[in-house]
Coordinates of C-alpha atoms and ligand atoms in Angstrom, one line a residue:
M3 CA 25.5 -2.4 1.1
S4 CA 26.4 0.3 3.7
E5 CA 24.1 2.7 5.2
A6 CA 25.4 5.4 3.2
T7 CA 25.3 3.1 -0.3
E8 CA 21.5 2.4 1.4
A9 CA 20.3 6.3 1.8
G10 CA 21.6 7.1 -1.5
I11 CA 19.7 4.7 -3.4
D12 CA 16.5 5.6 -1.1
D13 CA 17.0 9.1 -1.9
D14 CA 17.6 8.4 -5.9
L15 CA 14.2 6.5 -5.2
A16 CA 12.5 9.2 -4.0
G17 CA 13.7 11.6 -6.2
L18 CA 12.9 9.2 -9.3
I19 CA 9.3 8.6 -8.1
A20 CA 8.2 12.7 -6.7
G21 CA 9.2 13.4 -11.1
L22 CA 7.0 10.9 -12.3
L23 CA 4.1 11.5 -9.5
R24 CA 1.0 13.7 -11.2
D25 CA -0.9 16.3 -8.8
V26 CA -4.5 16.8 -10.1
P27 CA -5.6 19.2 -8.4
D28 CA -9.7 19.0 -7.1
F29 CA -10.1 15.0 -7.7
P30 CA -12.0 12.9 -6.9
Q31 CA -13.4 16.1 -5.4
P32 CA -12.6 19.8 -4.9
G33 CA -10.1 20.3 -2.4
I34 CA -8.4 17.0 -2.7
G35 CA -5.0 16.7 -4.2
F36 CA -4.4 13.8 -5.8
K37 CA -1.3 11.4 -6.3
D38 CA -1.6 10.1 -10.0
I39 CA 0.7 6.8 -9.8
T40 CA 0.1 6.0 -13.4
P41 CA 3.1 7.9 -15.0
L42 CA 4.9 5.3 -12.5
L43 CA 4.0 2.3 -13.1
A44 CA 4.2 3.0 -16.7
D45 CA 7.8 3.2 -16.7
G46 CA 9.6 -0.1 -16.6
P47 CA 12.6 1.0 -15.3
A48 CA 10.9 2.9 -12.5
F49 CA 8.8 0.4 -11.7
D50 CA 10.9 -2.0 -11.4
A51 CA 13.2 0.6 -9.6
V52 CA 10.4 1.1 -6.8
I53 CA 9.6 -2.9 -6.5
H54 CA 13.2 -3.4 -5.2
G55 CA 12.8 -0.6 -3.1
L56 CA 10.0 -2.1 -1.5
A57 CA 11.9 -5.6 -1.5
R58 CA 14.5 -4.1 0.7
S59 CA 12.4 -3.4 3.2
A60 CA 10.5 -5.5 3.5
G61 CA 13.4 -7.8 4.8
E62 CA 12.6 -11.9 5.8
G63 CA 9.6 -14.3 6.4
V64 CA 7.2 -12.3 4.5
D65 CA 4.7 -15.6 3.1
V66 CA 2.5 -13.7 1.6
V67 CA 2.3 -9.6 0.5
A68 CA -1.5 -8.2 0.6
G69 CA -2.7 -5.3 -1.9
V70 CA -5.4 -3.0 -1.3
E71 CA -7.7 -2.3 -4.4
A72 CA -6.6 -1.3 -7.2
R73 CA -3.6 0.3 -7.7
G74 CA -2.6 -2.1 -4.6
F75 CA -2.9 -4.7 -6.8
L76 CA -0.3 -3.7 -9.1
I77 CA 2.3 -3.3 -6.5
A78 CA 1.3 -7.0 -4.9
G79 CA 1.4 -8.7 -7.4
A80 CA 5.4 -7.6 -8.6
L81 CA 6.3 -7.7 -5.2
A82 CA 5.0 -11.0 -4.7
R83 CA 6.9 -12.5 -7.5
Q84 CA 9.7 -10.5 -6.6
L85 CA 10.2 -11.6 -2.7
G86 CA 8.8 -15.3 -4.0
C87 CA 5.7 -15.7 -2.0
G88 CA 1.7 -15.6 -2.3
V89 CA -0.6 -12.3 -2.9
L90 CA -3.6 -11.1 -1.9
P91 CA -6.2 -8.7 -2.4
V92 CA -8.2 -7.0 -0.1
R93 CA -11.0 -5.7 -2.1
K94 CA -14.3 -3.2 -2.1
V95 CA -17.3 -5.4 -1.1
G96 CA -19.0 -7.4 -3.3
K97 CA -16.6 -8.9 -5.2
L98 CA -15.2 -12.0 -3.3
P99 CA -16.8 -15.0 -3.0
P100 CA -17.6 -16.2 0.6
P101 CA -16.5 -17.0 3.0
T102 CA -14.9 -13.5 3.5
L103 CA -14.4 -10.9 6.5
R104 CA -15.6 -7.3 5.7
R105 CA -15.0 -3.8 7.5
S106 CA -15.4 -0.5 7.3
Y107 CA -13.4 2.6 7.9
D108 CA -13.2 6.4 6.7
L109 CA -11.8 8.1 3.9
E110 CA -9.6 11.5 3.2
Y111 CA -13.0 11.5 1.6
G112 CA -15.6 10.0 2.3
S113 CA -16.0 6.1 3.4
A114 CA -15.4 2.5 2.5
E115 CA -15.7 -1.0 3.1
I116 CA -13.0 -3.8 2.5
E117 CA -13.2 -7.3 2.3
I118 CA -10.5 -10.4 2.4
P119 CA -11.1 -14.4 1.7
A120 CA -11.6 -15.8 5.2
G121 CA -9.7 -19.1 5.6
V122 CA -6.5 -18.6 3.8
L123 CA -4.7 -16.7 6.5
T124 CA -4.1 -18.5 9.0
G125 CA -0.3 -18.4 10.6
R126 CA 0.7 -16.9 7.4
R127 CA 2.9 -13.6 7.6
V128 CA 1.9 -11.0 5.8
L129 CA 3.0 -7.2 4.3
L130 CA 0.5 -5.0 3.2
V131 CA 1.0 -2.7 0.5
D132 CA -0.7 0.2 -0.9
D133 CA 0.1 3.3 -3.3
V134 CA -0.9 6.6 -1.0
L135 CA -1.1 6.6 2.7
A136 CA -3.5 9.6 3.2
T137 CA -5.0 9.8 7.0
G138 CA -4.1 6.4 7.3
G139 CA -7.4 4.7 7.6
T140 CA -7.1 2.1 4.6
L141 CA -4.4 0.9 6.0
R142 CA -5.3 0.7 9.7
A143 CA -9.0 -1.5 8.7
A144 CA -6.7 -3.7 6.2
A145 CA -4.0 -4.8 8.6
E146 CA -6.5 -4.8 11.9
L147 CA -8.9 -7.4 9.4
L148 CA -5.7 -9.4 7.9
A149 CA -5.1 -10.5 11.9
E150 CA -8.7 -11.1 12.3
A151 CA -8.7 -13.7 9.8
G152 CA -5.3 -15.1 11.6
A153 CA -2.3 -13.7 9.9
T154 CA 0.4 -11.5 11.5
V155 CA 0.9 -8.7 9.5
V156 CA 4.9 -8.3 9.0
G157 CA 5.0 -5.0 8.1
M158 CA 3.5 -2.1 5.8
A159 CA 4.8 -0.2 2.6
V160 CA 3.1 2.3 0.6
I161 CA 5.1 4.6 -2.4
V162 CA 4.3 7.8 -1.6
E163 CA 3.1 9.0 1.8
L164 CA 1.0 12.2 2.2
G165 CA 3.1 13.5 5.2
F166 CA 1.1 17.0 6.2
L167 CA -2.5 14.4 6.9
S168 CA -0.4 12.5 10.1
G169 CA -1.7 9.4 8.2
R170 CA 1.3 7.2 10.8
T171 CA -0.9 8.7 14.1
A172 CA -3.4 6.5 12.5
L173 CA -1.2 3.5 12.5
A174 CA -0.2 3.7 15.7
G175 CA 0.6 0.5 17.2
L176 CA 0.5 -1.0 14.3
P177 CA 3.7 -3.0 12.2
P178 CA 6.2 -0.2 11.0
L179 CA 4.9 1.2 7.9
D180 CA 8.0 2.3 5.3
A181 CA 7.2 5.2 2.4
L182 CA 9.4 5.4 -0.2
L183 CA 8.9 9.2 -0.6
T184 CA 6.9 11.5 1.5
V185 CA 5.6 14.6 0.5
Ligands
AMP1 P1 -6.4 7.0 3.9 O1 -7.7 5.2 4.2 O2 -6.8 7.8 3.8 O3 -4.7 6.7 4.2 O4 -6.3 6.7 1.8 C1 -6.0 6.0 1.1 C2 -6.4 5.2 0.0 O5 -7.1 6.3 -0.7 C3 -5.0 4.6 -0.7 O6 -6.4 3.6 -1.4 C4 -4.7 5.7 -1.8 O7 -5.0 4.8 -3.2 C5 -6.4 6.7 -1.9 N1 -5.7 7.8 -1.5 C6 -6.5 8.7 -0.6 N2 -6.1 9.8 -0.9 C7 -5.6 9.8 -2.0 C8 -4.0 11.3 -2.7 N3 -4.5 12.3 -2.3 N4 -3.7 10.5 -3.8 C9 -4.1 9.8 -4.3 N5 -4.8 8.4 -3.7 C10 -5.5 8.6 -2.3

């Protein structure tokens, strides 16, 4: 595919996503502009286009797609199937049976702790996905946790990047991030 054609597809996809995103002011707390992707996920052709868009940017050599709880699970499962690789949940603390590895981090609103299974990722090449990049704390913590578990994080991908929060700065030094739409 030519670069011009690819750029055209990327622009079309970004427009499709933008048209199906719902902005929810003051959720889950005052001052937060929540980007609701449920209308996008509920639209079959749009969801298909999103998964194909993420698969295009994934490149070769991914063994496992890791998705961040909970909306990241929906993306990771479909993307893993598209790429023909495995899937791994990055979960909130207390949901996975031991042994696990865990890490706490700061969010745009509050703080959180995530956990992954220990012992299944050694030597695996992992693509890390989530729905929204806000401050970048979640993806940084997840990428560091995956590395601690022995995985090689080969890339990260989100549907929407909140550019005004400069989350990419928090991801400096980590593998490249692809965002299908930046707002
Ligand atoms: P952060 O760690 O700040 O990049 O936050 C990213 C995580 O929190 C993702 O799992 C998102 O689902 C969620 N999140 C944070 N801010 C928003 C927002 N404004 N709209 C939708 N989801 C958000």
